[in-house]
Amino acid sequence: MLQVRGLTVSVAGRTILGGVDFHVDRGETVVLFGPNGSGKTSLLKTIIGHPDYRVESGSIVFKGRDITGLPTDERARLGIGIAFQRPPAVRGVRLKDLLQACIEIRGETDGEIIDEYARRLNLEDFLRREINLGFSGGEIKRSELLQLMAQAPDFIMLDEPDSGVDLVSINLVGEVINGMLQKNRRAVKRSRAGMIITHAGYILDYVNADRAYVMLGGAIFCSGNPRDVLADIRAKGYEGCVVCER
Amino acid sequence: MRKIDAEKKAKAAASRPSVFGPDIDLAAYSAEAEDHGSVRRLKELPAEFKDRAAYVGIDAEEDCRAGSFFQADHTVMFSESRHKGLEVMSTVEALAKYDWLEDYWWEAVGPDTDKYTAQAELKQNSGYFLRALPGARAEFPLQACLYMTRDGLAQNVHNIIIAEEGSELHIITGCATAQRMRSGLHVGVSEFYVKKDARVTFTMVHNWAEDMAVRPRAAAVVEENGVFLSNYVCMKPVRTLQMYPTAYCMGENSVVRFNNILLAPPGSSMDVGSKACLRAKGSRVEVVTRAITSGGDIIARGHLIGEVPEVKGHLECRGLILAEKGRIHAIPELQGEVSGIDMSHEAAVGKIAEEEIRYLMARGLSADEATAAIVRGFLDIEIKGLPEHLKAEIRRAVSLGGKDRLM
Ligand SMILES: Nc1ncnc2c1ncn2[C@@H]1O[C@H](COP(=O)(O)OP(=O)(O)OP(=O)(O)O)[C@@H](O)[C@H]1O
Ligand SMILES: [Mg+2]
């Protein structure tokens, strides 16, 4: 589904990603671990085509097509979706209106589906509110997921969907992510794939991941079984990664 | 004010420039206009008149209207009330009919305010008189249109609006020019009298020719428990527009709210303010302005004066600059004359945050769609106390106005 090769990215003249290589196959869910400031969010923003993140070399190939130079909206329309770690508030634009635009873009005409999605995330009362304006941390995470549901992308990037989410909501969040990633089907029958950034790994108690990548200093350092990798990081910290012989 | 006194004052002010806005050479405009005759029903107006008027909210079918007034250049072509508690006629007719009208004539606005008010007195071309009798309440609004067809014309109108005790008066008023018209001058004096327990909502939409000079001069006197809501929408080019309507809260617990929606395309200069004098305990005022420039200049003023204790006022102005050349100057003024008042303001001027556009683009909206959604949201102000169909009318005017230029 997604192949990233030798991706080097700079922001304002400073290199923040240096030769990132990884791939995600159809039906897979991968996890991205890494210390604060290691470049995880930057990688996701580069994949969605944020213009501040300049690709110096390397490529991003999605569904067999090189999208490295495409604008953000075209990438979204091709089927890449992202739940941001810290999205902005959009004053004046109601959440419902954005969701409506999202479902229209994918050719869905039944507006009631929005209410159904909102119900699943316990966000019915937020539809009339302005996007993210005054939302709590956990509400923002759910609002991001709600927007992804309306978009229904094939490749779903989730930047810390579990940070700041309470114990009841994380259940909802997990269920919704599983639904979007078609976890009820066998992997070969799935048409979608996902990539999840998490620090503590809470979300992994709800969503099964196939593979983990560890990012250090702007590059993918290693990969492995998510539970093993998380256990190693818990035990030895990221310094352990540096000496790890995996 | 008596006619002779008004004339005397006006003559003394005939060359007095306005405090605000560029000075206009009144001699450059002509007073001559053809007689357009009258129509028996509004829908008998010429097609172009109807089309242009429709844009500013005037419904020639009068479907949901309690009455209509239509003046083209100097000719009052139609005036009729369809509700027995409401009166609609030209101010010329009203002055002849009611001796007591002198008590309202030039009592809210001074004829010697500047050369424009002076001209409105000395060379008056009618205008509308709208009145709700005591306790009268019509479900639908009255509509009044001031239309101009002749290039180079000066149209000087004087309007009087009276809501008698306990009445409710909703007004849609539109000013428009014929398609072929390029330049002209419109001077419109409007005096509002909102009596005890009465309520007036006044929604004004302007659609001028590009080279027009426009000088409205309005004031409202609001008595005890009276409510005056004024909504102004101007989203079309106009060479120079300057207005600074003032509301006087004379009665206890009177409420005033001004909402202004302005869009200045290149070549437009708008100087629009709202002023309120809080003169009685418990009176409140709120001014909300949304200004967008796509290349023109906007000065958005606001001035609240708290003259007695226990009054409350708030000014809010937000401006959006969508083009390199556009300018917005927000000038909010708060003046407290005594202690025990509560007045505040907030103003913000800037461009749309790139981050917000990019966020919406990550959901698949194009840059233009994202910008349009944010601009629509920016203009969608919560207008409290307005009947639903008037809200719809404003939304319609806003979406029409934005469409050609922004979206
Ligand atoms: N737009 C930007 N301008 C300047 N520096 C940036 C920008 N985006 C990222 N950086 C820098 O790049 C580095 C990586 O940041 P990034 O947000 O990708 O980290 P992260 O791995 O997501 O961290 P966290 O776990 O704290 O979310 C940081 O040092 C950050 O300050
Ligand atoms: Mg991050």
XYZ file of C-alpha atoms and ligand atoms in Angstrom:
685
model
C 0.000 0.000 0.000
C 2.705 2.490 1.048
C 6.418 2.412 0.341
C 8.705 5.082 1.703
C 12.255 4.979 0.389
C 15.283 7.002 1.467
C 13.107 9.895 2.564
C 15.123 12.914 3.643
C 13.133 15.932 4.767
C 14.015 19.407 5.928
C 12.040 22.115 7.657
C 13.269 25.673 7.342
C 16.653 24.471 6.183
C 17.133 21.951 8.979
C 17.130 18.231 8.204
C 14.656 16.435 10.453
C 14.263 13.141 8.623
C 17.328 11.449 7.207
C 16.754 8.536 4.861
C 13.581 6.987 6.205
C 12.748 3.543 4.803
C 9.667 1.507 5.606
C 6.585 0.027 4.053
C 3.052 -0.877 5.027
C 1.181 -3.574 3.131
C -2.516 -3.850 2.470
C -4.275 -5.302 5.519
C -1.422 -4.455 7.855
C -1.247 -2.236 10.874
C 2.141 -0.928 11.896
C 3.164 0.947 15.016
C 5.706 3.718 15.156
C 7.608 4.186 18.389
C 10.233 6.787 19.122
C 11.243 9.369 21.704
C 9.911 12.925 21.707
C 11.316 14.917 18.843
C 12.528 11.865 16.903
C 10.491 12.821 13.833
C 7.353 10.654 13.988
C 4.862 13.463 13.457
C 7.115 14.983 10.821
C 7.031 11.719 8.920
C 3.237 11.634 8.925
C 3.006 15.271 7.872
C 5.418 14.589 5.037
C 3.324 11.642 3.898
C 0.175 13.805 3.815
C 2.095 16.503 1.922
C 2.452 19.370 4.370
C 4.326 22.042 2.362
C 6.615 23.037 5.259
C 8.191 19.593 5.137
C 10.487 19.676 2.134
C 11.433 16.380 0.592
C 15.146 16.654 -0.251
C 15.458 13.129 -1.572
C 13.670 9.813 -1.582
C 10.122 8.923 -2.517
C 6.659 8.140 -1.214
C 4.759 5.590 -3.271
C 1.094 5.003 -2.516
C -0.904 2.251 -4.228
C 1.892 1.999 -6.782
C 1.875 5.697 -7.583
C 4.638 8.149 -6.715
C 2.881 10.861 -4.722
C 6.002 12.668 -3.483
C 5.095 15.875 -5.321
C 1.291 15.860 -4.954
C -0.579 18.494 -2.963
C -2.264 17.476 0.289
C -5.841 17.457 -0.959
C -4.998 15.138 -3.824
C -3.288 12.718 -1.465
C -6.372 12.790 0.736
C -8.588 12.094 -2.253
C -6.384 9.175 -3.240
C -7.147 7.608 0.123
C -4.654 8.786 2.713
C -6.120 9.916 6.002
C -4.530 11.338 9.120
C -5.637 11.942 12.672
C -3.394 14.747 13.841
C -1.642 14.825 17.169
C -2.463 18.499 17.666
C -4.913 19.813 15.061
C -5.824 23.502 14.930
C -9.267 24.830 15.781
C -11.165 26.175 12.795
C -13.310 29.058 13.921
C -16.624 29.470 12.158
C -16.666 26.061 10.493
C -18.939 23.558 12.161
C -17.757 20.005 12.584
C -20.848 18.740 10.832
C -20.190 20.854 7.744
C -16.697 19.440 7.413
C -17.989 15.893 7.851
C -20.603 16.603 5.204
C -17.882 17.761 2.813
C -15.861 14.617 3.604
C -18.666 12.224 2.786
C -19.555 14.159 -0.365
C -15.971 13.897 -1.577
C -16.216 10.125 -1.454
C -19.606 10.185 -3.175
C -21.734 9.361 -0.144
C -25.073 11.163 -0.239
C -26.766 9.877 2.887
C -26.128 12.594 5.479
C -27.570 10.511 8.305
C -24.441 8.430 8.311
C -22.750 11.384 10.013
C -25.044 11.137 13.008
C -24.405 7.419 13.136
C -20.629 7.935 13.187
C -20.945 10.655 15.822
C -23.042 8.355 17.983
C -20.362 5.696 17.871
C -17.790 8.161 19.168
C -20.173 9.789 21.603
C -19.800 13.120 19.820
C -23.395 13.887 18.812
C -23.377 17.115 20.795
C -20.252 18.290 19.030
C -21.577 18.269 15.488
C -22.880 21.834 15.718
C -19.751 23.140 17.355
C -16.914 24.831 15.544
C -14.139 22.370 14.722
C -11.952 21.702 17.767
C -12.807 25.079 19.277
C -12.732 24.590 23.017
C -12.611 20.795 22.673
C -10.797 18.958 25.468
C -7.742 16.859 24.658
C -9.693 13.618 24.550
C -12.526 15.202 22.558
C -10.044 16.342 19.936
C -8.765 12.788 19.539
C -12.303 11.526 18.992
C -13.137 14.386 16.649
C -10.122 13.464 14.538
C -11.332 9.886 14.343
C -14.820 11.047 13.446
C -13.397 13.001 10.534
C -11.477 9.931 9.415
C -14.652 7.853 9.553
C -16.354 10.355 7.274
C -13.380 10.314 4.938
C -13.040 6.528 4.922
C -9.436 6.475 3.707
C -7.582 3.319 2.706
C -4.414 4.244 4.530
C -5.023 5.548 8.017
C -2.355 7.390 9.977
C -3.051 7.951 13.650
C -0.745 10.257 15.591
C -1.053 9.315 19.259
C -4.770 8.431 19.240
C -4.503 7.246 22.843
C -2.802 10.250 24.463
C -5.044 11.947 26.977
C -8.006 9.650 26.300
C -9.893 8.353 29.342
C -10.431 4.666 30.030
C -13.988 4.586 28.734
C -13.267 6.571 25.607
C -10.252 4.503 24.699
C -12.609 1.592 24.328
C -14.656 3.543 21.788
C -11.513 4.739 20.070
C -10.200 1.177 19.842
C -13.466 -0.127 18.430
C -13.643 2.597 15.833
C -10.050 2.052 14.751
C -10.653 -1.685 14.487
C -13.719 -0.983 12.398
C -11.855 1.338 10.058
C -8.990 -1.124 9.715
C -11.432 -3.973 9.013
C -10.006 -6.061 11.853
C -13.022 -8.349 11.722
C -11.777 -9.684 8.389
C -8.799 -11.889 7.751
C -5.749 -9.854 6.751
C -5.846 -10.958 3.118
C -9.464 -9.805 2.837
C -8.727 -6.301 4.089
C -8.451 -3.409 1.682
C -7.019 -0.974 4.182
C -3.908 -0.443 6.209
C -2.887 1.684 9.162
C 0.005 3.274 10.948
C -0.246 4.229 14.603
C 2.078 6.394 16.647
C 1.939 5.657 20.357
C 4.204 6.253 23.319
C 2.699 4.149 26.065
C 1.124 1.633 23.743
C -2.296 1.698 25.452
C -4.020 1.520 22.100
C -2.280 -1.812 21.441
C -4.460 -3.379 24.138
C -7.393 -2.707 21.805
C -5.937 -2.744 18.328
C -3.759 -5.537 17.055
C -0.637 -4.383 15.261
C 1.459 -6.501 12.954
C 4.791 -4.777 13.111
C 6.559 -2.003 14.969
C 9.111 0.485 13.763
C 11.335 2.472 16.053
C 12.347 5.922 15.013
C 15.433 7.579 16.427
C 16.928 10.892 15.351
C 14.909 11.144 12.163
C 15.453 7.625 10.836
C 13.839 4.221 11.232
C 16.174 2.338 13.512
C 14.624 -1.098 13.656
C 11.466 -3.095 13.323
C 9.979 -6.060 15.103
C 7.019 -7.552 16.875
C 5.116 -4.689 18.528
C 4.823 -6.318 21.954
C 8.468 -7.323 22.075
C 9.644 -3.921 20.952
C 7.431 -2.176 23.479
C 8.653 -4.481 26.249
C 12.271 -3.722 25.308
C 11.659 0.014 25.301
C 9.923 -0.262 28.662
C 12.801 -2.254 30.095
C 15.811 -0.514 28.611
C 14.528 2.757 27.221
C 15.444 4.027 23.785
C 19.144 3.848 24.690
C 18.640 0.105 24.659
C 17.634 0.349 21.013
C 21.006 1.772 20.126
C 22.825 -1.302 21.391
C 20.117 -3.739 20.403
C 21.298 -6.430 18.002
C 17.831 -7.376 16.788
C -38.248 70.135 14.076
C -40.166 72.791 12.200
C -39.473 73.056 8.502
C -38.218 76.626 8.671
C -35.824 75.807 11.499
C -34.517 72.752 9.660
C -33.981 74.775 6.516
C -32.149 77.485 8.379
C -29.820 75.007 10.026
C -29.264 73.115 6.802
C -28.342 76.269 4.926
C -25.744 77.091 7.543
C -24.179 73.639 7.100
C -24.434 73.421 3.309
C -20.680 73.281 2.807
C -19.671 71.587 6.057
C -17.577 68.495 5.336
C -18.201 65.323 7.235
C -15.878 64.438 10.101
C -15.179 61.100 8.419
C -14.678 59.934 4.871
C -13.380 61.742 1.794
C -15.128 64.990 0.923
C -17.495 64.812 -2.017
C -18.174 67.571 -4.485
C -21.949 67.804 -4.384
C -22.017 70.045 -7.456
C -20.666 67.167 -9.533
C -24.014 65.366 -9.314
C -27.209 66.225 -11.070
C -30.665 66.584 -9.561
C -32.516 65.795 -12.780
C -34.232 62.466 -13.097
C -37.043 61.217 -15.261
C -40.424 60.449 -13.741
C -40.817 56.678 -13.564
C -44.565 56.795 -12.951
C -46.216 54.393 -10.570
C -47.248 50.751 -10.584
C -50.392 49.217 -9.104
C -48.599 46.100 -7.940
C -44.949 45.678 -7.141
C -44.605 42.861 -9.616
C -45.491 45.267 -12.427
C -42.116 46.962 -12.012
C -39.816 46.719 -15.022
C -37.912 43.431 -15.080
C -34.509 44.991 -14.469
C -35.792 46.927 -11.440
C -37.144 43.706 -9.988
C -33.965 41.737 -10.642
C -31.681 44.282 -9.118
C -34.013 44.779 -6.167
C -34.277 41.022 -5.627
C -30.567 40.931 -5.063
C -30.919 43.233 -2.066
C -33.803 41.260 -0.608
C -36.821 42.968 -2.177
C -39.414 40.432 -3.215
C -41.588 41.760 -6.032
C -44.081 38.969 -5.431
C -44.475 40.251 -1.848
C -44.991 36.677 -0.701
C -43.808 37.071 2.837
C -44.034 40.815 3.181
C -46.327 42.987 5.249
C -45.984 45.878 2.831
C -43.658 47.521 0.354
C -42.146 50.820 -0.622
C -40.310 51.366 -3.876
C -38.617 54.556 -4.966
C -36.709 54.831 -8.238
C -34.538 57.950 -8.485
C -36.971 60.639 -7.236
C -40.197 58.787 -8.026
C -42.094 56.823 -5.413
C -43.444 54.103 -7.691
C -45.199 52.025 -5.102
C -46.112 52.147 -1.437
C -48.617 49.977 0.305
C -49.202 48.334 3.659
C -50.874 44.952 3.702
C -51.206 44.870 7.456
C -53.656 47.134 9.219
C -51.307 47.962 12.083
C -48.571 49.188 9.788
C -48.263 52.358 7.738
C -46.155 52.694 4.626
C -45.932 55.893 2.593
C -43.458 58.436 1.348
C -42.206 60.952 3.890
C -43.559 63.732 1.668
C -47.021 62.238 1.968
C -46.587 61.570 5.682
C -45.525 65.162 6.375
C -48.638 66.402 4.631
C -50.835 63.920 6.482
C -49.507 64.198 10.026
C -48.831 67.548 11.695
C -47.168 65.725 14.545
C -44.460 64.382 12.279
C -42.579 67.600 12.956
C -41.875 66.170 16.391
C -39.790 63.450 14.743
C -38.407 65.324 11.761
C -34.677 65.934 12.295
C -34.964 65.097 15.988
C -32.556 62.123 15.960
C -30.199 63.365 13.259
C -29.282 67.046 13.044
C -29.932 68.709 9.661
C -26.687 70.615 10.216
C -24.578 67.523 10.893
C -22.742 67.981 7.620
C -23.307 69.015 4.015
C -25.004 65.682 3.284
C -27.716 66.090 5.884
C -28.013 69.679 4.716
C -28.512 68.523 1.150
C -31.102 65.965 2.285
C -33.078 68.826 3.813
C -32.609 71.397 1.093
C -33.022 69.044 -1.869
C -35.062 66.205 -0.474
C -36.275 63.518 -2.871
C -38.842 61.793 -0.725
C -37.861 58.657 1.233
C -40.033 56.283 3.231
C -42.213 56.576 6.300
C -42.785 53.287 8.084
C -44.812 53.091 11.252
C -46.172 50.373 13.482
C -49.218 51.472 15.455
C -49.296 50.812 19.221
C -49.227 47.087 19.899
C -49.102 46.159 16.224
C -47.161 43.068 15.301
C -46.851 41.738 11.805
C -45.375 38.346 11.244
C -43.718 39.417 8.014
C -41.394 42.347 7.423
C -42.000 45.497 5.475
C -39.680 45.968 2.549
C -38.370 49.247 1.210
C -36.187 49.768 -1.805
C -34.292 52.853 -2.895
C -33.298 52.343 -6.468
C -31.199 54.511 -8.743
C -31.108 54.369 -12.529
C -29.636 57.607 -13.761
C -25.907 57.993 -14.147
C -24.518 60.994 -12.268
C -27.654 61.481 -10.171
C -27.822 62.602 -6.556
C -30.652 60.905 -4.664
C -31.364 62.538 -1.298
C -33.912 60.724 0.799
C -35.181 61.218 4.316
C -36.729 58.201 6.023
C -38.677 58.052 9.253
C -39.346 54.814 11.082
C -41.572 54.768 14.128
C -42.458 51.773 16.265
C -45.159 52.883 18.660
C -45.496 51.470 22.173
C -45.495 47.698 22.371
C -45.253 47.234 18.624
C -42.955 45.099 16.573
C -41.596 46.251 13.245
C -39.367 44.227 10.967
C -37.887 45.945 7.963
C -35.879 44.764 5.014
C -34.392 47.585 3.072
C -32.305 47.367 -0.019
C -30.483 49.961 -2.020
C -29.459 49.156 -5.541
C -28.505 50.733 -8.822
C -29.406 49.846 -12.380
C -26.966 47.642 -14.256
C -25.844 50.368 -16.637
C -25.387 53.000 -13.937
C -21.781 53.781 -13.051
C -21.631 56.773 -10.778
C -23.944 58.699 -8.529
C -24.478 59.967 -5.026
C -26.887 58.551 -2.493
C -27.625 60.475 0.676
C -30.004 58.694 2.997
C -31.145 60.153 6.291
C -32.926 57.643 8.488
C -34.438 58.443 11.853
C -35.700 55.601 14.009
C -37.984 55.990 16.988
C -38.424 52.874 19.071
C -41.002 53.521 21.754
C -41.511 51.827 25.095
C -41.635 48.019 24.808
C -41.318 48.206 21.027
C -38.975 46.244 18.850
C -37.445 47.153 15.504
C -35.262 44.981 13.356
C -33.759 46.752 10.393
C -31.873 44.757 7.811
C -30.204 46.774 5.103
C -28.435 45.345 2.064
C -26.521 47.546 -0.354
C -25.593 46.790 -3.923
C -24.190 49.899 -5.536
C -22.603 50.741 -8.833
C -18.826 50.698 -8.655
C -18.355 54.439 -8.843
C -21.005 55.431 -6.296
C -20.555 57.739 -3.349
C -22.845 56.807 -0.484
C -23.535 58.807 2.652
C -26.219 57.330 4.902
C -26.943 59.345 8.024
C -28.919 57.429 10.604
C -29.815 57.582 14.276
C -32.179 55.701 16.544
C -33.867 56.826 19.743
C -34.765 53.858 21.895
C -37.107 54.160 24.851
C -37.724 51.983 27.894
C -37.467 48.233 27.162
C -37.194 49.055 23.472
C -35.084 46.893 21.189
C -33.318 48.121 18.085
C -31.476 45.601 15.933
C -29.679 46.848 12.885
C -28.064 44.525 10.355
C -26.043 45.960 7.554
C -24.640 43.990 4.646
C -22.483 45.521 1.906
C -20.502 43.082 -0.192
C -20.344 44.832 -3.532
C -17.939 47.433 -4.856
C -18.625 51.036 -3.924
C -16.160 53.853 -4.511
C -16.794 55.530 -1.203
C -19.213 54.609 1.535
C -19.179 56.384 4.857
C -21.716 55.959 7.603
C -21.742 56.079 11.351
C -25.248 55.388 12.633
C -25.868 56.264 16.258
C -28.277 54.731 18.739
C -29.405 56.619 21.803
C -30.545 54.364 24.624
C -32.858 56.811 26.333
C -35.058 54.400 28.272
C -34.248 51.935 31.014
C -33.353 48.438 29.835
C -33.267 49.412 26.190
C -31.260 47.133 23.934
C -29.330 47.948 20.782
C -27.419 45.657 18.542
C -25.555 46.497 15.344
C -24.311 43.744 13.048
C -22.203 44.777 10.084
C -20.989 42.524 7.324
C -18.615 44.204 4.905
C -16.713 42.951 1.919
C -14.508 45.427 0.096
C -13.361 44.405 -3.386
C -10.495 46.300 -5.058
C -11.343 49.948 -5.627
C -13.831 50.065 -2.758
C -13.489 52.228 0.273
C -15.817 51.647 3.206
C -15.810 53.636 6.408
C -18.521 52.092 8.537
C -19.046 52.649 12.215
C -21.655 52.087 14.862
C -22.098 54.336 17.834
C -24.248 54.063 20.911
C -24.919 56.419 23.788
C -26.095 54.558 26.869
C -28.178 57.083 28.732
C -30.457 55.012 30.957
C -29.930 52.391 33.611
C -29.908 48.806 32.390
C -29.414 49.693 28.749
C -27.202 47.440 26.682
C -25.485 47.591 23.335
C -23.550 45.149 21.276
C -21.748 45.823 18.002
C -20.484 42.944 15.889
C -18.589 43.646 12.688
C -17.127 41.230 10.188
C -14.968 42.885 7.572
C -13.310 41.184 4.641
C -11.152 42.844 2.082
C -10.331 41.252 -1.223
C -8.379 44.360 -2.186
C -10.354 47.367 -0.924
C -10.066 49.545 2.166
C -12.245 49.173 5.228
C -12.342 51.347 8.294
C -14.519 49.708 10.925
C -15.345 52.065 13.735
C -17.201 51.565 16.925
C -17.862 53.975 19.728
C -19.734 53.223 22.924
C -20.411 55.911 25.467
C -21.577 54.930 28.931
C -23.196 58.044 30.386
C -24.915 56.533 33.440
C -24.118 53.630 35.769
C -25.395 50.100 35.284
C -25.070 49.932 31.539
C -23.306 47.382 29.439
C -21.637 47.481 26.056
C -19.480 45.301 23.892
C -17.756 45.928 20.582
C -16.443 43.107 18.469
C -14.671 43.538 15.186
C -12.979 40.835 13.216
C -11.306 41.511 9.905
C -9.967 39.166 7.301
C -7.476 40.293 4.682
C -7.674 38.061 1.639
C -5.531 40.044 -0.785
C -2.148 41.689 -0.616
C -3.502 45.155 -1.338
C -6.429 45.095 1.050
C -6.466 47.131 4.243
C -8.613 46.949 7.345
C -8.421 49.496 10.085
C -10.455 48.656 13.177
C -11.023 51.594 15.509
C -12.945 50.597 18.611
C -13.582 53.307 21.174
C -14.984 52.946 24.652
C -15.900 55.966 26.665
C -17.005 55.701 30.270
C -18.351 58.893 31.812
C -19.243 57.467 35.212
C -18.329 54.491 37.351
C -20.384 51.320 37.468
C -20.407 50.635 33.770
C -19.301 47.495 31.988
C -17.843 48.026 28.550
C -15.410 45.947 26.556
C -14.124 45.391 23.075
C -12.263 42.826 21.055
C -10.769 43.329 17.653
C -8.693 41.064 15.482
C -7.466 41.632 11.972
C -5.456 39.162 9.962
C -5.421 36.687 7.177
C -6.735 33.143 7.275
C -4.330 30.905 9.150
C -2.497 28.685 6.647
C -2.629 25.921 9.197
C -6.422 25.868 9.105
C -6.512 25.690 5.320
C -3.997 22.855 5.315
C -5.970 21.024 7.943
C -9.107 21.075 5.813
C -7.048 20.091 2.776
C -5.912 16.988 4.629
C -9.611 16.048 4.609
C -9.705 16.336 0.829
C -10.952 19.913 0.362
C -9.086 21.940 -2.249
C -7.350 25.130 -1.144
C -10.211 27.187 -2.620
C -12.890 25.066 -0.966
C -11.092 25.296 2.357
C -10.791 29.083 2.050
C -14.445 29.402 1.104
C -15.543 27.277 4.064
C -13.536 29.421 6.459
C -14.796 32.675 4.928
C -18.395 31.465 5.081
C -17.874 30.568 8.716
C -16.326 33.952 9.377
C -19.382 35.736 8.018
C -21.875 33.474 9.750
C -22.494 35.626 12.775
C -25.054 34.606 15.296
C -27.708 37.272 14.953
C -29.806 37.119 18.055
C -33.413 38.140 18.143
C -33.986 38.106 14.416
C -36.930 36.183 12.954
C -35.857 33.088 11.043
C -36.849 34.340 7.588
C -34.776 37.477 8.076
C -31.807 35.371 9.085
C -32.306 33.424 5.882
C -32.411 36.703 3.974
C -29.075 37.762 5.418
C -27.515 34.391 4.739
C -28.753 34.671 1.177
C -27.291 38.148 0.728
C -24.006 37.025 2.223
C -23.726 33.972 0.021
C -24.647 35.931 -3.109
C -22.206 38.659 -2.227
C -19.335 36.324 -1.590
C -19.906 34.089 -4.537
C -18.538 36.081 -7.445
C -15.475 37.294 -5.708
C -14.352 34.771 -3.195
C -15.613 31.359 -3.906
N 7.441 22.866 11.437
C 8.558 22.692 12.151
N 9.378 23.748 12.358
C 10.495 23.592 13.095
N 10.886 22.448 13.631
C 10.101 21.381 13.451
C 8.907 21.450 12.711
N 8.327 20.242 12.703
C 9.142 19.434 13.407
N 10.209 20.133 13.854
C 11.306 19.595 14.673
O 11.595 18.303 14.176
C 11.824 17.404 15.234
C 10.822 16.247 15.144
O 9.556 16.680 15.521
P 8.282 15.754 15.492
O 7.101 16.580 15.835
O 8.240 15.044 14.220
O 8.613 14.757 16.681
P 7.773 13.552 17.261
O 8.606 12.339 17.090
O 6.425 13.521 16.694
O 7.745 13.928 18.797
P 6.598 13.750 19.940
O 6.696 12.372 20.412
O 7.008 14.712 20.976
O 5.289 14.071 19.295
C 11.685 18.202 16.515
O 12.953 18.598 16.947
C 10.869 19.387 16.107
O 11.133 20.498 16.902
Mg 4.529 13.841 17.453
